[in-house]
CSV table of C-alpha atoms in Angstrom, one decimal:
chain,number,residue,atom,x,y,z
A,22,UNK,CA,-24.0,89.2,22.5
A,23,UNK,CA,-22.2,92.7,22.1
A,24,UNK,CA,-19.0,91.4,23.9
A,25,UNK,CA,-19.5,88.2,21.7
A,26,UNK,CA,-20.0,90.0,18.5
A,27,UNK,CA,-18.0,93.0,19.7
A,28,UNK,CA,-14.3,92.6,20.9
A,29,UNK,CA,-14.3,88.6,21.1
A,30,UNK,CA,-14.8,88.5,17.2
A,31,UNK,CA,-12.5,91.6,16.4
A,32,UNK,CA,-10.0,89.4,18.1
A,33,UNK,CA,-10.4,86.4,16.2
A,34,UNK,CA,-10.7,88.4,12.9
A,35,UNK,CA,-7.6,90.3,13.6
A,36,UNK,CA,-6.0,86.9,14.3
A,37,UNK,CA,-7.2,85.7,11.8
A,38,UNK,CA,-5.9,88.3,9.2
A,39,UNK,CA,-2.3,87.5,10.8
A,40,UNK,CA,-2.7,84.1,10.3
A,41,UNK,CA,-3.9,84.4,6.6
A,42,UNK,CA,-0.3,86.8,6.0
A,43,UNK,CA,2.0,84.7,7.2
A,44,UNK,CA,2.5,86.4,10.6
A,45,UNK,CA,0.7,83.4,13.5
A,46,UNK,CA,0.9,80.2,12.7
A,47,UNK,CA,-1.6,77.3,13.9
A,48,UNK,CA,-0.4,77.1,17.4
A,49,UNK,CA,-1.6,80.3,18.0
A,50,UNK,CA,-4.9,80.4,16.3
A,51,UNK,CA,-5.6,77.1,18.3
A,52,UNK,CA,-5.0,79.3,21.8
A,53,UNK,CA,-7.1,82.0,20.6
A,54,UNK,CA,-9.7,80.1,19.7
A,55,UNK,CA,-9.8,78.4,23.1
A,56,UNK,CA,-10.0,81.5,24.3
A,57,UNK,CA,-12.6,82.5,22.6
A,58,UNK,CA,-14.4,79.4,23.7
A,59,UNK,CA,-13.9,79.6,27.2
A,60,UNK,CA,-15.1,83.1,27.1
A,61,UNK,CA,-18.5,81.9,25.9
A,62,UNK,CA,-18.7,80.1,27.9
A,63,UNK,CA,-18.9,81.8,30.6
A,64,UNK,CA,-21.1,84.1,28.7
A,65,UNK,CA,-23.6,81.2,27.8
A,66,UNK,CA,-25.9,81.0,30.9
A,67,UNK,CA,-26.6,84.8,30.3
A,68,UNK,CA,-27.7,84.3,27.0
A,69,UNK,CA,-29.5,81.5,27.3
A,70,UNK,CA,-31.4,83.6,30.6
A,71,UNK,CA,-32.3,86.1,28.4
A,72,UNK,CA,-33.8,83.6,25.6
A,73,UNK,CA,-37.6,83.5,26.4
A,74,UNK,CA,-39.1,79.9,25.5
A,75,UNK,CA,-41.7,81.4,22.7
A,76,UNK,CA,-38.8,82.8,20.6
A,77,UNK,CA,-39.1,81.0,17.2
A,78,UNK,CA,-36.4,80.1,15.8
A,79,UNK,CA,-34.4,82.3,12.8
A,80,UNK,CA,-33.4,78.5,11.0
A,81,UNK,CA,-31.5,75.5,11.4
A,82,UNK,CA,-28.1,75.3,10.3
A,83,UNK,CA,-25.9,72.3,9.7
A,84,UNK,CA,-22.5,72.5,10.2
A,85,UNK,CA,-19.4,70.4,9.0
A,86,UNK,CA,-16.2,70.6,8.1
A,87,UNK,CA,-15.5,68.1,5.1
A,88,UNK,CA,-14.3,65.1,4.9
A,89,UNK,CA,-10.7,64.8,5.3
A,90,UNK,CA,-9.7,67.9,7.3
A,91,UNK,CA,-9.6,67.7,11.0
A,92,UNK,CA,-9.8,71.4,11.8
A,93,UNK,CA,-12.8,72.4,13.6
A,94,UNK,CA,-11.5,76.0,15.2
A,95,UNK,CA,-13.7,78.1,12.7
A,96,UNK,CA,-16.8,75.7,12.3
A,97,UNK,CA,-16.8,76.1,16.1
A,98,UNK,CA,-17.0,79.7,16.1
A,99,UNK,CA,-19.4,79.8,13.8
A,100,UNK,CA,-22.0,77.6,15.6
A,101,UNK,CA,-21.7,80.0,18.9
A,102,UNK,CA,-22.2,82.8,16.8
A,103,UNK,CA,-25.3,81.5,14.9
A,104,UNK,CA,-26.7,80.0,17.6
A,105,UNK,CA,-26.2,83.2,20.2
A,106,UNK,CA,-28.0,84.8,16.8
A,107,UNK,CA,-31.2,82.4,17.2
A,108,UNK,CA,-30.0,79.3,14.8
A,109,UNK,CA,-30.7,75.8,15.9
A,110,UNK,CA,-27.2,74.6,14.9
A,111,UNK,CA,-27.0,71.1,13.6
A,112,UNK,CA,-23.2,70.4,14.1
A,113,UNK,CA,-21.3,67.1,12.5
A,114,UNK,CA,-18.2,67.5,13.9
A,115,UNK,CA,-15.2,66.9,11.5
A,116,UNK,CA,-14.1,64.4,8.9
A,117,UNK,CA,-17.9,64.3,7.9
A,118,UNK,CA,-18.3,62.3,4.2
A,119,UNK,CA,-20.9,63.7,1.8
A,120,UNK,CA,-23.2,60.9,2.6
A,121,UNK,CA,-23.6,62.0,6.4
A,122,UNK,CA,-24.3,65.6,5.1
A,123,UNK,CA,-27.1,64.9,2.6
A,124,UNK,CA,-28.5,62.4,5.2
A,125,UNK,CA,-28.7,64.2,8.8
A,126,UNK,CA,-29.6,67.3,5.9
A,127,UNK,CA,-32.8,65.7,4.9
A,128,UNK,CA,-33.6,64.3,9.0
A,129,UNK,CA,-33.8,67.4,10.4
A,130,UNK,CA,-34.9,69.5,7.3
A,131,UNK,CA,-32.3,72.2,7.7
A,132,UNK,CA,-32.6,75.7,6.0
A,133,UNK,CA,-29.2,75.5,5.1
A,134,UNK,CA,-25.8,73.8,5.0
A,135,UNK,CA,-22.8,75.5,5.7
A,136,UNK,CA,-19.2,73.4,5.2
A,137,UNK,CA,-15.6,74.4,6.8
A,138,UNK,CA,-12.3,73.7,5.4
A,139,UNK,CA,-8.8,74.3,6.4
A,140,UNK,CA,-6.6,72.6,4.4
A,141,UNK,CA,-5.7,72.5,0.7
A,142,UNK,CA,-7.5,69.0,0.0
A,143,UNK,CA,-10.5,70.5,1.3
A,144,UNK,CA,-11.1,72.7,-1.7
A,145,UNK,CA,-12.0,69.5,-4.3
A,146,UNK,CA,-14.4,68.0,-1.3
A,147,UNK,CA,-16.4,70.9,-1.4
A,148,UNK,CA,-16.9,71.0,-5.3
A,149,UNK,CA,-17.6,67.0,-4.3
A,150,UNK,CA,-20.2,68.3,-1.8
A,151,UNK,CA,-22.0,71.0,-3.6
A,152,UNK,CA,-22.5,68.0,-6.7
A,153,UNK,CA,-23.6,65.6,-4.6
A,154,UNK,CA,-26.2,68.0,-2.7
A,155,UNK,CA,-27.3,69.3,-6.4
A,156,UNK,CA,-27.6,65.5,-7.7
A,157,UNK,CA,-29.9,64.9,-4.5
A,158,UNK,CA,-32.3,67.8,-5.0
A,159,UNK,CA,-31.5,70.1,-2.4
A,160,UNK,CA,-32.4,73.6,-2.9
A,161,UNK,CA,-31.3,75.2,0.2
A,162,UNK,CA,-28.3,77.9,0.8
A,163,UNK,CA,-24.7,76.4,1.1
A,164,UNK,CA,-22.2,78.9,3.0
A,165,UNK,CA,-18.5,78.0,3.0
A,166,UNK,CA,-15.5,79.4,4.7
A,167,UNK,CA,-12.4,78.1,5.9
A,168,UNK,CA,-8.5,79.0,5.7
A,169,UNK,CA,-8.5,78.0,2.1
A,170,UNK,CA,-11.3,79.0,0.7
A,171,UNK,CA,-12.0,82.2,-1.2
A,172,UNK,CA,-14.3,84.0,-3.0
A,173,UNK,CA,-12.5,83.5,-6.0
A,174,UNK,CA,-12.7,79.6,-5.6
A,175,UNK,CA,-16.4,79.5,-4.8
A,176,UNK,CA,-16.9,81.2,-8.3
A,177,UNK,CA,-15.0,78.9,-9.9
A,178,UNK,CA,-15.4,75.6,-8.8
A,179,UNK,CA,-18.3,75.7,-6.4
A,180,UNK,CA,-21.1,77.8,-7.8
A,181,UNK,CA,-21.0,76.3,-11.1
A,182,UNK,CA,-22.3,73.2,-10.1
A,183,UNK,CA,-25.0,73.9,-7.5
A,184,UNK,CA,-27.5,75.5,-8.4
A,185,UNK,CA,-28.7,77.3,-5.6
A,186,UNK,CA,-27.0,80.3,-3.4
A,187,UNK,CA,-23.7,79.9,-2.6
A,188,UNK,CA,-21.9,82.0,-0.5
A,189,UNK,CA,-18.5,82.2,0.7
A,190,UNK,CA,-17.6,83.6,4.0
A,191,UNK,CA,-14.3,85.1,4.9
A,192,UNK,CA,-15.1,85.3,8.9
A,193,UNK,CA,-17.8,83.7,11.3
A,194,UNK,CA,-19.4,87.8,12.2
A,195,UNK,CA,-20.6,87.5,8.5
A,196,UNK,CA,-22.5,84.3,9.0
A,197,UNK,CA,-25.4,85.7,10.7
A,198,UNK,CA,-25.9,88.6,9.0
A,199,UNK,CA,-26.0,86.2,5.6
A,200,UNK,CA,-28.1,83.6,6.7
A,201,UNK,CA,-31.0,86.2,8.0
A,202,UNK,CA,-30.9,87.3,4.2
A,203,UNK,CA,-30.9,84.1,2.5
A,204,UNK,CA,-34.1,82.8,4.9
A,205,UNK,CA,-35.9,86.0,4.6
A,206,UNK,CA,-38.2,86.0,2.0
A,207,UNK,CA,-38.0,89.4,0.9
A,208,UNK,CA,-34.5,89.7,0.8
A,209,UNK,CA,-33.1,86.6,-0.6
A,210,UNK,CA,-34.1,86.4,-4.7
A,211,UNK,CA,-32.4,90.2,-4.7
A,212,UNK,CA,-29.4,89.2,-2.6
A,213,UNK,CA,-28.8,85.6,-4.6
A,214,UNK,CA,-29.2,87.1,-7.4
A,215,UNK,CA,-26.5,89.7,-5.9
A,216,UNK,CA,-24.2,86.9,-5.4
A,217,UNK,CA,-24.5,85.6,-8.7
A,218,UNK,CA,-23.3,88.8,-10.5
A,219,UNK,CA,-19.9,88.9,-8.8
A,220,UNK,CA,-19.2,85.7,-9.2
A,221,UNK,CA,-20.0,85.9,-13.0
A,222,UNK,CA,-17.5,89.0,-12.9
A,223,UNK,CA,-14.8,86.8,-10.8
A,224,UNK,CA,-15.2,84.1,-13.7
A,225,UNK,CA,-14.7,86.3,-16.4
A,226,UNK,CA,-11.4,88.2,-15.1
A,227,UNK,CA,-10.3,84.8,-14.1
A,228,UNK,CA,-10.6,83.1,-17.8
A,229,UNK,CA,-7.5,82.8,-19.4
A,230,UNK,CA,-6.9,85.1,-22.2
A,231,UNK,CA,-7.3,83.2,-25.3
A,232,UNK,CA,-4.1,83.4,-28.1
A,233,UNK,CA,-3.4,83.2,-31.0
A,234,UNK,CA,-1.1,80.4,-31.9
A,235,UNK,CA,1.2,80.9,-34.5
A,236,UNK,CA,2.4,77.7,-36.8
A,237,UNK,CA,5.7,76.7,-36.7
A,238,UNK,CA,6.0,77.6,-40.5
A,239,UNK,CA,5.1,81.0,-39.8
A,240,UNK,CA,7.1,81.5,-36.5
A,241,UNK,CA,10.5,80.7,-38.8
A,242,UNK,CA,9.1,82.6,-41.3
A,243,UNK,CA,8.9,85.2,-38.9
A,244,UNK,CA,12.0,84.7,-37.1
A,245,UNK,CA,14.4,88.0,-36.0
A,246,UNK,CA,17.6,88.1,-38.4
A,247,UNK,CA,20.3,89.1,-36.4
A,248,UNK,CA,23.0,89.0,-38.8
């Protein structure tokens, strides 16, 4: 878990970062994610010998990356990470329609949902998501992450319309660390509620600045005289 959690993810993040400026393309984020992977495992069998068989379980997770993107480099991170973290990790592989979430959500009674994206189109499927899971009752966490996504985005367009936590996560080492505060009863009214304030703040510097329009009577009335 250290070397996971340690160097592995440092890697990723810093490629990551290069990726998000402009500096690695695609190609190479592919690689280092298969690198990553292989890594694992060949770290897997020790973590799974050091599991002992009456360790409950800190919550299941389902994982999907929306429908319409084919990009599964981060999801895949995440669902190692989780699950080296003691998740059960529901995983739906990509190109997964709203209809399969909200179904396999409600068969294996998940404590939360968490939905990748890597691509520009990806942005409107979550908003599509997060409605559809609100419509259908579901009052669990909903974590998002993803190339495109941002902070700034979730506020916007994704928190307004589901009205539980929602949480965006810039890397995969968050994850963990987030979900262990959302399923822990002490900690998640405090931390939601957390959330909720800086998004509020992230909508209100991102309103547009109402104007004062002028009437085209005025405006000539009010015209410069240059001569």
């Amino acid at each position: 878990m250290d070397v996971i959690e340690g160097p592995l993810m440092e890697g990723m993040n810093y490629v990551g970062e290069l990726f998000g400026a402009g500096k690695m393309f695609l190609p190479q984020v592919v690689k280092t994610a298969r690198t990553m992977k292989k890594a694992v495992a060949i770290l897997q069998p020790v973590i799974e010998s050091e599991k002992t068989a009456d360790v409950k379980s800190a919550g299941k997770v389902l994982l999907a990356t929306v429908k319409g993107d084919v990009h599964d480099i981060g999801k895949n991170i995440v669902g190692v990470v989780m699950a080296c973290n003691g998740y059960d990790i529901i995983d739906l592989g990509v190109m997964v329609p709203v209809e399969k979430i909200i179904q396999r959500a409600i068969e294996e009674k998940v404590d939360m949902i968490g939905l990748s994206g890597l691509i520009t189109p990806s942005l409107e499927e979550m908003v599509h998501v997060a409605s559809e899971l609100e419509k259908a009752g579901f009052n669990i966490p909903l974590l998002n992450g993803g190339a495109t996504t941002s902070k700034l985005h979730t506020a916007l367009k994704i928190d307004p319309v589901y009205s539980s936590p929602v949480v965006y996560l810039k890397d995969a080492s968050q994850n963990a660390g987030v979900a262990s505060k959302l399923l822990n009863p002490e900690l998640k009214d405090s931390f939601a509620e957390e959330i909720r304030s800086e998004y509020q703040s992230l909508r209100e510097k991102g309103r547009p600045v109402q104007r004062e329009i002028v009437s085209l009577d005025d405006a000539r009335n009010n015209k410069l005289n240059l001569f």
